[in-house]
CSV table of C-alpha atoms in Angstrom, one decimal:
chain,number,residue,atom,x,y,z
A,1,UNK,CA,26.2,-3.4,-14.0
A,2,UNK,CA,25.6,-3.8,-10.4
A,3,UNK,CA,26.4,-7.6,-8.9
A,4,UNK,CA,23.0,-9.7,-8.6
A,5,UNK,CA,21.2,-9.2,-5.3
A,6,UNK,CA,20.9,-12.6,-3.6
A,7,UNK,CA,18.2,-12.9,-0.4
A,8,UNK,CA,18.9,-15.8,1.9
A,9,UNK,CA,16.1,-17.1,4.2
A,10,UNK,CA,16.2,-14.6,6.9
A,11,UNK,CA,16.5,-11.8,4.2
A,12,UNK,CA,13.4,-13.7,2.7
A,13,UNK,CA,11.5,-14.0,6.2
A,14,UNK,CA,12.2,-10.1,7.2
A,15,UNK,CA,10.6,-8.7,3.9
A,16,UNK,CA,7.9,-10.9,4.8
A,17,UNK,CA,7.3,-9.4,8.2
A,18,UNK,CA,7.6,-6.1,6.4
A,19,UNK,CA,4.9,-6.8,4.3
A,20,UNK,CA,2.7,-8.1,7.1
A,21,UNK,CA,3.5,-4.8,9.3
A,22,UNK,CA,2.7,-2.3,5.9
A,23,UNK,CA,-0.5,-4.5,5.7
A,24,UNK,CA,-1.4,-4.4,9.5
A,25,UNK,CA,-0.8,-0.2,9.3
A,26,UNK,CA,-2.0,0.6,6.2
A,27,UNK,CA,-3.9,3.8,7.0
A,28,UNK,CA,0.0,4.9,8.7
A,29,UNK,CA,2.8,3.1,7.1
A,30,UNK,CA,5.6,3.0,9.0
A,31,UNK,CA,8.6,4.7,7.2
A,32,UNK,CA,11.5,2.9,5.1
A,33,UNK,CA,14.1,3.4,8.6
A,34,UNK,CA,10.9,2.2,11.0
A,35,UNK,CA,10.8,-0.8,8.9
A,36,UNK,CA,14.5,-1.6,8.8
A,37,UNK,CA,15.3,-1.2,12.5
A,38,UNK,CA,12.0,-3.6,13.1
A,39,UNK,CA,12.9,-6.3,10.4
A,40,UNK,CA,16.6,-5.8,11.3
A,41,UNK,CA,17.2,-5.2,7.6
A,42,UNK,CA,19.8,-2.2,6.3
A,43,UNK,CA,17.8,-0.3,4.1
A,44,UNK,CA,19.3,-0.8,0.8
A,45,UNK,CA,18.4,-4.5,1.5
A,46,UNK,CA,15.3,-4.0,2.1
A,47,UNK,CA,14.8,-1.8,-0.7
A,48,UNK,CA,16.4,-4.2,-3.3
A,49,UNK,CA,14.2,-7.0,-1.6
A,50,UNK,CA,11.2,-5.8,-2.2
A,51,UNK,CA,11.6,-4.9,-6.0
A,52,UNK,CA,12.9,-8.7,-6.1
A,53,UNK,CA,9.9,-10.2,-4.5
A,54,UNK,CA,7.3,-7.0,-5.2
A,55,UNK,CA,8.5,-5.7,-8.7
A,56,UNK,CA,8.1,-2.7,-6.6
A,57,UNK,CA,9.4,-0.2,-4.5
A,58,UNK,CA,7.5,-0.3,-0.7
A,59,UNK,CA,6.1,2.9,-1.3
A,60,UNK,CA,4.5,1.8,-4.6
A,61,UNK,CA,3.5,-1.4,-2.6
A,62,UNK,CA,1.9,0.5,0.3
A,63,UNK,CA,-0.1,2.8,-2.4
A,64,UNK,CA,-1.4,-0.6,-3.9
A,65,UNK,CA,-2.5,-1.7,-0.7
A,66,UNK,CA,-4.2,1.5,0.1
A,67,UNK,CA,-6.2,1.8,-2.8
A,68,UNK,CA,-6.8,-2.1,-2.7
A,69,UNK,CA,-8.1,-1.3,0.4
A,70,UNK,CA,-10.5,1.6,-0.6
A,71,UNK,CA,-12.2,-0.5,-3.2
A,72,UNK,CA,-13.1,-2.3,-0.8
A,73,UNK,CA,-14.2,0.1,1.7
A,74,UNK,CA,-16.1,1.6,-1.7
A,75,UNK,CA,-17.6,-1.3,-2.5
A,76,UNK,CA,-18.7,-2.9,1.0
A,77,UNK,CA,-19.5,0.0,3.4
A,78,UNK,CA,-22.0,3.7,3.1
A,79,UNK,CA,-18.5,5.5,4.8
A,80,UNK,CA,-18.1,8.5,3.5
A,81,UNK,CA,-14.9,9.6,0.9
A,82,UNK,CA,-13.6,11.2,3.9
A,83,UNK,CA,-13.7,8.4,6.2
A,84,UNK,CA,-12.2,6.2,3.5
A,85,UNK,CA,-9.4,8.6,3.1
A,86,UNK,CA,-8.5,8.0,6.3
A,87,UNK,CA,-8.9,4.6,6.5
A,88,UNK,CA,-6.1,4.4,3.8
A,89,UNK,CA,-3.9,7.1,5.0
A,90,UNK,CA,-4.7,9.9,3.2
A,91,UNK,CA,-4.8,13.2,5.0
A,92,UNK,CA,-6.5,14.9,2.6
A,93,UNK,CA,-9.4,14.1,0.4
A,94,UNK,CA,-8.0,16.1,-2.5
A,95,UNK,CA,-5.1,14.0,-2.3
A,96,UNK,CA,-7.1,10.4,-2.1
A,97,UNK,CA,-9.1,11.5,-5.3
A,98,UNK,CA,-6.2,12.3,-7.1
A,99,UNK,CA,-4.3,8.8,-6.1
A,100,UNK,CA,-7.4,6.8,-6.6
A,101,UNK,CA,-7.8,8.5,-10.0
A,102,UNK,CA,-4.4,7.9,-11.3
A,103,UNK,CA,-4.7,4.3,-10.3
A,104,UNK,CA,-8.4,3.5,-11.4
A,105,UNK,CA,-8.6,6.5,-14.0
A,106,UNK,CA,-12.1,7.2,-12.0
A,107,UNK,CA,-12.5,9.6,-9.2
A,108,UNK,CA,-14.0,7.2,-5.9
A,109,UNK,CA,-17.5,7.8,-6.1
A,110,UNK,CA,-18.0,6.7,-10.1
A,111,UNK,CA,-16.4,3.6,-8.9
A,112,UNK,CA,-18.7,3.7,-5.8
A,113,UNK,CA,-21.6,3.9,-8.1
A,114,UNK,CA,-20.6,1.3,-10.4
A,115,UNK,CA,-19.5,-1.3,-7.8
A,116,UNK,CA,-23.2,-0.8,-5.9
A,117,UNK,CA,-25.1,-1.2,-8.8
A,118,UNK,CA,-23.0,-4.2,-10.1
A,119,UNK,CA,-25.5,-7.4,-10.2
């Protein structure tokens, strides 16, 4: 078994800057080395960090924030599935329906439809 990961403070303090940068680009993410060289974290660091703090990997932690972020877009604005792709990062609407329905097991505008006609 591999020895226990331990993050000091400033291991602590750069995955949170990572997190804040993910959140502040989420419609472009910058990639796994982008984040490292800006957090001045090695990238098997980071990677362990954020399954410590996360449970999951930064992709999977972008994707929840994208989709997060689409429900809300879904729920709050008349944009259309293509603008809301894009909002999120998605450079195809094919692919944002198939993302959104693997995480909400509804395609975007069922989930459109019930959210607006929620009371």
């Amino acid at each position: 078994a591999a020895p226990p990961v331990y993050l000091d403070e400033g291991d602590r303090a750069a995955v949170a800057k990572a997190k804040q940068l993910i959140r502040e680009n989420v419609a472009d993410v910058p990639t796994i080395p982008e984040l490292c060289k800006k957090v001045s974290l090695n990238k098997n660091k980071l990677q362990k960090a954020f399954r410590l703090t996360e449970g999951k990997s930064i992709g999977a932690y972008a994707r929840t924030l994208r989709m997060e972020l689409a429900l809300d877009l879904l729920e709050k604005t008349d944009l259309t599935m293509q603008e809301i792709a894009k909002a999120v990062g998605c450079h195809s609407i094919s692919n944002f329906y198939r993302i959104f329905k693997e995480k909400f097991g509804e395609t975007p505008q069922a989930v459109r439809d019930m959210l607006q006609t929620a009371p």
